[in-house]
PDB file of C-alpha atoms in Angstrom:
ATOM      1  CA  UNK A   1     -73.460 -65.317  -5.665  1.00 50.00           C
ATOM      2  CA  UNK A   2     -75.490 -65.133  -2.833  1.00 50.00           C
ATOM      3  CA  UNK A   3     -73.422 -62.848  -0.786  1.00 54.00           C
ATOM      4  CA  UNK A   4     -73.165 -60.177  -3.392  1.00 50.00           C
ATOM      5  CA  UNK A   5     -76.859 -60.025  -3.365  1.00 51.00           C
ATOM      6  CA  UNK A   6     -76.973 -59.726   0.511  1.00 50.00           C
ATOM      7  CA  UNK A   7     -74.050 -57.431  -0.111  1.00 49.00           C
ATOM      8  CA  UNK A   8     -75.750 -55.214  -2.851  1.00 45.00           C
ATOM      9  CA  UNK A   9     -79.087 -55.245  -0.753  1.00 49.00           C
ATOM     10  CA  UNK A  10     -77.404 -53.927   2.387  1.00 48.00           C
ATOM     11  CA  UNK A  11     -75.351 -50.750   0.659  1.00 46.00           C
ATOM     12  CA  UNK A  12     -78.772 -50.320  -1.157  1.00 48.00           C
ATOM     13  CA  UNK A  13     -80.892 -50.053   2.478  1.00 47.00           C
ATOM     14  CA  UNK A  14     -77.538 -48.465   3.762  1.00 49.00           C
ATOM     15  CA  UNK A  15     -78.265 -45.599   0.605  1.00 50.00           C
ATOM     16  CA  UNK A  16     -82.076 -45.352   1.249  1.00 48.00           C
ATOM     17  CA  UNK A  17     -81.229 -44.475   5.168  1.00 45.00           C
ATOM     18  CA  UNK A  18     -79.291 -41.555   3.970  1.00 43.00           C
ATOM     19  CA  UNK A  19     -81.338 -40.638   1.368  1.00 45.00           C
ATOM     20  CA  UNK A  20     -84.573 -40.567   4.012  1.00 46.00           C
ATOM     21  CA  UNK A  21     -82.879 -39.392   7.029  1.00 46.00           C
ATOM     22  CA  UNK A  22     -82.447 -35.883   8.069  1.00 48.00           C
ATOM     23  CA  UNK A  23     -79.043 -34.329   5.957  1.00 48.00           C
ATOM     24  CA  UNK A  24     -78.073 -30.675   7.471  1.00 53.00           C
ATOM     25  CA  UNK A  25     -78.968 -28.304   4.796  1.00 58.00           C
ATOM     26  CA  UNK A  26     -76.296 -26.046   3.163  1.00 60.00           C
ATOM     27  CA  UNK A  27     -76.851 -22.924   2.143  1.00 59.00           C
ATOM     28  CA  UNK A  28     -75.929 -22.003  -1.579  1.00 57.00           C
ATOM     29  CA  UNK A  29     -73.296 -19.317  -1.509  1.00 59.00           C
ATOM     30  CA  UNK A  30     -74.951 -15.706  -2.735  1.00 64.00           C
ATOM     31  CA  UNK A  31     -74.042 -13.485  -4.808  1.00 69.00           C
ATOM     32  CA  UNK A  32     -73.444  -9.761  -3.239  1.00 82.00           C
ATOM     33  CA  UNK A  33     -75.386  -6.779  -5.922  1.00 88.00           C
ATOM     34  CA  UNK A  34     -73.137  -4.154  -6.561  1.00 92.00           C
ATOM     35  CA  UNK A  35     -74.824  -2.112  -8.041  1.00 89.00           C
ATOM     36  CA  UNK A  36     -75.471   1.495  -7.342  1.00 91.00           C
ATOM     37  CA  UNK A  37     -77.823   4.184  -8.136  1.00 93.00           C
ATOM     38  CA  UNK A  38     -75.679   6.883  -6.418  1.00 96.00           C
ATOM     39  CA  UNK A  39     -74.076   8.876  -9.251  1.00 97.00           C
ATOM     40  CA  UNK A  40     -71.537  11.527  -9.005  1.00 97.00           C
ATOM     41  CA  UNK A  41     -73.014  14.938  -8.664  1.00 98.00           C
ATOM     42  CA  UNK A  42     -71.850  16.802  -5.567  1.00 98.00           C
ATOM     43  CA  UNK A  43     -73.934  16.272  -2.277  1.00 98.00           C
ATOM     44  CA  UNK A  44     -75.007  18.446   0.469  1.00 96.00           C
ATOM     45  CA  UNK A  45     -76.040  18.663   3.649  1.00 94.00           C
ATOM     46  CA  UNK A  46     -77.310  21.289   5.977  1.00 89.00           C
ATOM     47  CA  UNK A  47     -76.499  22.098   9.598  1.00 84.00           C
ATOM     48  CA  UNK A  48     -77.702  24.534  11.867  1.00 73.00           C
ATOM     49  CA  UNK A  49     -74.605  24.569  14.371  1.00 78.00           C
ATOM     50  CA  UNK A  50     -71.221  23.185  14.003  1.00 82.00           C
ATOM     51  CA  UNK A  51     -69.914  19.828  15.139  1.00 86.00           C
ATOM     52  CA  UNK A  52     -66.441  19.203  16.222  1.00 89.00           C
ATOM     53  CA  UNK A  53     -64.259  16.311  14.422  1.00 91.00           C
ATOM     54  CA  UNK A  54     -63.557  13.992  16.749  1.00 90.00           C
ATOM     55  CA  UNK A  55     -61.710  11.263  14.975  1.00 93.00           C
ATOM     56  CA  UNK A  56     -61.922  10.171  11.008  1.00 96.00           C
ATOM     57  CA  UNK A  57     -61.311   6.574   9.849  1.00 96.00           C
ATOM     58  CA  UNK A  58     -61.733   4.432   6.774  1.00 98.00           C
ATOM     59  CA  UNK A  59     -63.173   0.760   5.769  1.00 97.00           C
ATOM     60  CA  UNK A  60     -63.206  -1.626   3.460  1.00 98.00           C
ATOM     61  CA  UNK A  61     -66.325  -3.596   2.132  1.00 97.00           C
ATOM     62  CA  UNK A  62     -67.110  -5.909  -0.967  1.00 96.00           C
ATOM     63  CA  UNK A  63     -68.805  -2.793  -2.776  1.00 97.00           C
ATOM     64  CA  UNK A  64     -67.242   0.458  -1.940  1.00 98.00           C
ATOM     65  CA  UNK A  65     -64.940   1.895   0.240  1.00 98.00           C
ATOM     66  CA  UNK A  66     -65.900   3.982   3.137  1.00 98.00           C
ATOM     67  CA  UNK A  67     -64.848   7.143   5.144  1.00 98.00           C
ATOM     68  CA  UNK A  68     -65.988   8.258   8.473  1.00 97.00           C
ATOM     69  CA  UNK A  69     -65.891  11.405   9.895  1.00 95.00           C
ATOM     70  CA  UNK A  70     -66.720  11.674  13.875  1.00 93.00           C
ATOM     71  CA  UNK A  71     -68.805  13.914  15.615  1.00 91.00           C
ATOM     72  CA  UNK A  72     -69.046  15.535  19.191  1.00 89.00           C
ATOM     73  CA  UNK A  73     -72.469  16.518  20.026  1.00 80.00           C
ATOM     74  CA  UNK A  74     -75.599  15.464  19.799  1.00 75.00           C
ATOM     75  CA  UNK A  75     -77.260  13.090  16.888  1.00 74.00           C
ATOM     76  CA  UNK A  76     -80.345  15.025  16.471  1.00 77.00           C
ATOM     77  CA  UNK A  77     -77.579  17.529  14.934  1.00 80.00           C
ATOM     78  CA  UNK A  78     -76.543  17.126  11.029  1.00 87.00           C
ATOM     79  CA  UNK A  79     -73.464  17.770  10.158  1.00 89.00           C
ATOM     80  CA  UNK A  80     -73.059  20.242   7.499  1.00 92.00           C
ATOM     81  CA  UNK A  81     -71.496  19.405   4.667  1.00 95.00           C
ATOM     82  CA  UNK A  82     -70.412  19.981   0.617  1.00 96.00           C
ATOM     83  CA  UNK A  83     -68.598  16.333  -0.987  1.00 98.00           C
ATOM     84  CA  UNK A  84     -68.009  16.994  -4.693  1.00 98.00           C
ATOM     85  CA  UNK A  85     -65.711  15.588  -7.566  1.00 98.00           C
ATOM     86  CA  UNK A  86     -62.833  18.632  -8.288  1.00 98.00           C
ATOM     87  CA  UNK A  87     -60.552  18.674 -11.405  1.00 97.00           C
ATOM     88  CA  UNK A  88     -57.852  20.831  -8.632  1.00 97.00           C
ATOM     89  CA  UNK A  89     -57.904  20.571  -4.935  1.00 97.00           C
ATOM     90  CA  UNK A  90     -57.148  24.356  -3.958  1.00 95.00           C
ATOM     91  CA  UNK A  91     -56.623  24.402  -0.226  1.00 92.00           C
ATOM     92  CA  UNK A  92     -59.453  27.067   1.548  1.00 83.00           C
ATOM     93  CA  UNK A  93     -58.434  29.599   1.894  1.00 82.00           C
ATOM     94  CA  UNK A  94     -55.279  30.297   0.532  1.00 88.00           C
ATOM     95  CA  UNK A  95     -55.920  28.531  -3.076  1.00 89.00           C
ATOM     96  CA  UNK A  96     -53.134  26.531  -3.099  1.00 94.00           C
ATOM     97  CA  UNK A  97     -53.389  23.472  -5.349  1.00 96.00           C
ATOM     98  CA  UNK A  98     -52.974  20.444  -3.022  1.00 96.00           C
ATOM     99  CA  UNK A  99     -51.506  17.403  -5.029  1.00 97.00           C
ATOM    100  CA  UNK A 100     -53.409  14.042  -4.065  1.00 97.00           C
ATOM    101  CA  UNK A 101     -53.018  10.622  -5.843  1.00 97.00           C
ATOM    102  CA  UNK A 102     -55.482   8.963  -7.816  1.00 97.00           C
ATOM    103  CA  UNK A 103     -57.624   9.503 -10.958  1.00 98.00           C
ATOM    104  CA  UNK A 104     -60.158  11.904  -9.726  1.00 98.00           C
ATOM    105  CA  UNK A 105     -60.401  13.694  -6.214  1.00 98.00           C
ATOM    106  CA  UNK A 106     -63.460  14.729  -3.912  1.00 98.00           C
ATOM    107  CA  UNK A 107     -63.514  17.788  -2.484  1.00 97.00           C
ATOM    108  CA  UNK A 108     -65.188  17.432   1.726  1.00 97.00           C
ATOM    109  CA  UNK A 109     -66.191  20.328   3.050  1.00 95.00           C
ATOM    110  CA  UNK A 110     -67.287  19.823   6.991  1.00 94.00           C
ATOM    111  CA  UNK A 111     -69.123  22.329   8.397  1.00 92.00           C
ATOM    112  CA  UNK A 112     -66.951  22.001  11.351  1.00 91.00           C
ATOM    113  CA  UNK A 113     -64.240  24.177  12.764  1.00 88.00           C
ATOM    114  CA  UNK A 114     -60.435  23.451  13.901  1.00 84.00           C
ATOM    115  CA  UNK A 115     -60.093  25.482  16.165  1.00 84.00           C
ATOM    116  CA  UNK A 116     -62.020  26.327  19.487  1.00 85.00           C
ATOM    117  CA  UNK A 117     -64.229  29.367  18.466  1.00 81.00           C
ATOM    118  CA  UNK A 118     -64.298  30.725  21.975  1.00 86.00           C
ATOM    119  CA  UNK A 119     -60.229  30.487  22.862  1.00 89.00           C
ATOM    120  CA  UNK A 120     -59.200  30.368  19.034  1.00 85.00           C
ATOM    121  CA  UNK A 121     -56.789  27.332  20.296  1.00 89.00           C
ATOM    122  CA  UNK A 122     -56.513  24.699  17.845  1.00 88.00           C
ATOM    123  CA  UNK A 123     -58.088  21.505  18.449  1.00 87.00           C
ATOM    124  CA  UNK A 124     -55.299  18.562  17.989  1.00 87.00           C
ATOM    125  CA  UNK A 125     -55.379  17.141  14.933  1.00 87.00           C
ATOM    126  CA  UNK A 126     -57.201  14.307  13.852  1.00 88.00           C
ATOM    127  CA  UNK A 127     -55.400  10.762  13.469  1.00 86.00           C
ATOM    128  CA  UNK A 128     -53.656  10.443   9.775  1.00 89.00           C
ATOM    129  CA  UNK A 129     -55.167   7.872   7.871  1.00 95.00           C
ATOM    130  CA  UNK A 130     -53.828   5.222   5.724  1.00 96.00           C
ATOM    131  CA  UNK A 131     -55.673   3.803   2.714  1.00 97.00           C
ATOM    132  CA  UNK A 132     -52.972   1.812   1.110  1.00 96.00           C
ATOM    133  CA  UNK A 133     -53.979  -1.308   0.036  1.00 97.00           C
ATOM    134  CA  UNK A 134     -58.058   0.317  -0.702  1.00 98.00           C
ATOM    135  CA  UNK A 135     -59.497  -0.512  -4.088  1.00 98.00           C
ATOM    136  CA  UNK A 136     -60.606   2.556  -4.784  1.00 98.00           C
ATOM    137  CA  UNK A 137     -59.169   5.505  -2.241  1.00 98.00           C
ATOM    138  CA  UNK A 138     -55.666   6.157  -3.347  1.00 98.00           C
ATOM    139  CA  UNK A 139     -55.088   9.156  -0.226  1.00 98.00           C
ATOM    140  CA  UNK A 140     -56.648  11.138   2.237  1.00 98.00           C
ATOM    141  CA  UNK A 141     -55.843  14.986   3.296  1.00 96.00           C
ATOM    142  CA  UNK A 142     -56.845  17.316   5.422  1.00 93.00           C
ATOM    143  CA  UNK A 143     -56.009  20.315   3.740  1.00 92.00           C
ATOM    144  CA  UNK A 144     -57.095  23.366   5.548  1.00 83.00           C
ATOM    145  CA  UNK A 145     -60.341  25.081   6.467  1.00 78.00           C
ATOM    146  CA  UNK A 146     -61.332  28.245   7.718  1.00 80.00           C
ATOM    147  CA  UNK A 147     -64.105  30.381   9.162  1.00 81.00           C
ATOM    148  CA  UNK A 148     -65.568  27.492  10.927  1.00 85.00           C
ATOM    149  CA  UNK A 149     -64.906  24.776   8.210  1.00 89.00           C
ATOM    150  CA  UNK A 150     -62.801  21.785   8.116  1.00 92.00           C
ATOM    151  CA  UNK A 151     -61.596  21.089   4.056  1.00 95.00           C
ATOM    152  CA  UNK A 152     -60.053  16.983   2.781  1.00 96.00           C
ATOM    153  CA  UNK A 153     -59.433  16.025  -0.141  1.00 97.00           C
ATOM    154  CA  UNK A 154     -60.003  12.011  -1.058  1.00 98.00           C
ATOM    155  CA  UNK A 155     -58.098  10.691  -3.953  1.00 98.00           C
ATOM    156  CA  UNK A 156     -59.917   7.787  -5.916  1.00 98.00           C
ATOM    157  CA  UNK A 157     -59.130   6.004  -8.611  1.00 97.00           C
ATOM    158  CA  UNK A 158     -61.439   7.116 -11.075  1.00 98.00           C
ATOM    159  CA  UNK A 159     -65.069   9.441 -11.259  1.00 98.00           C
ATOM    160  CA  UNK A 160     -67.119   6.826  -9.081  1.00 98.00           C
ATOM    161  CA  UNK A 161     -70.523   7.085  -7.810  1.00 98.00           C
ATOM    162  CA  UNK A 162     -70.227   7.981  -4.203  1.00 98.00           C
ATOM    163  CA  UNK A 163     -73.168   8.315  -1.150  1.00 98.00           C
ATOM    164  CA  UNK A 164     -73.164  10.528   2.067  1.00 98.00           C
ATOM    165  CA  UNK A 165     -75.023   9.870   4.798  1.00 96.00           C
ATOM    166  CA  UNK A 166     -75.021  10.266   8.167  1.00 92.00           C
ATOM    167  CA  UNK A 167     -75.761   8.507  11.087  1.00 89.00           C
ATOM    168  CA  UNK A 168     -76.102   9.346  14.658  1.00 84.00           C
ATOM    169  CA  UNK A 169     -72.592  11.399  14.969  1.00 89.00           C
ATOM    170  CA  UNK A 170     -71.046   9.990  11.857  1.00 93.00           C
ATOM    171  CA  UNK A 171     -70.710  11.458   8.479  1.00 95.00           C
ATOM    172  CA  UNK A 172     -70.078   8.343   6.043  1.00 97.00           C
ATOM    173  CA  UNK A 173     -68.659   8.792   2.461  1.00 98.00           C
ATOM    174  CA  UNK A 174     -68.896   5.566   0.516  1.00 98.00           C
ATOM    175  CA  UNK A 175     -67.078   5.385  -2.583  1.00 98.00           C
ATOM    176  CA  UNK A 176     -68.185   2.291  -5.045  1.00 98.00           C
ATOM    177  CA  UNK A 177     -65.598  -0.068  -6.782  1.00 97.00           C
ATOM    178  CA  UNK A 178     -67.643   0.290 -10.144  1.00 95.00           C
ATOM    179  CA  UNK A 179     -70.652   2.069 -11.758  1.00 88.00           C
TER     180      UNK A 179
END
């Protein structure tokens, strides 16, 4: 009898050590807010000059997708630009509908030209870009432009709110996964 007391008494001291000593603390996981206050009207932005695409990529976050359009020149300079939802995509300038997957479809006008405006060479085009696999973006064109403007279209999979910002010589298009 007497060694399951000493045996209770020691796992009970052995308990209290842990229970007063220092135990690492963990943090709770969190919760990531989703929600937006972006809505879906077409956005704007105004430039004084134009800005050369330099390259145009995409990303994936917990939220929204994202697009990003590169710059040359300097980031004091905004990049122009028109991003609105479209029932048609009609290539500039021709008209041309331009089929793109997905339930609704941006319209991104860059004020930014493909060609060189002093030799009226084309500037090589800009990397394709895959969003297979995105939650929301379904495809991604360039469709055109003209008279100093550079036209995609983004296919999504529904009317989503959407933000455009940009940051030093990025344009950013985020698209959310839900309202």
């Amino acid at each position: 009898m007497r060694r399951i007391g000493t045996a209770l008494a020691a796992m009970m001291l052995a308990g209290g050590g842990l229970l007063a000593g220092t135990v690492p603390a963990v943090a709770a996981p969190t919760a990531v807010d989703c929600a937006v206050t972006w809505g879906s009207l077409g956005k704007t932005g105004d430039s004084v000059a134009s800005r050369r695409l330099a390259d145009v990529r995409t990303g994936q976050h917990e939220c929204f997708d994202r697009l990003v359009f590169g710059a040359e020149g300097t980031a004091a300079d905004p990049i122009g630009y028109t991003v609105r939802y479209v029932d048609v995509l009609h290539q500039d300038p021709s008209d041309v509908v331009v089929p793109i997957k997905g339930g609704a479809i941006l319209e991104i006008s860059l004020f930014s030209p493909r060609y060189d405006p002093e030799t009226g060479e084309p500037y090589p085009p800009l990397p394709p870009v895959n969003v297979t696999g995105y939650r929301t973006f379904r495809e991604f064109k360039f469709t055109g432009g003209s008279e100093g403007y550079t036209q995609a279209g983004l296919g999504v999979r529904a009317r989503l709110p959407f933000r455009v910002f940009q940051t030093a010589n990025h344009l950013v298009v985020d698209v959310a996964h839900t309202w």
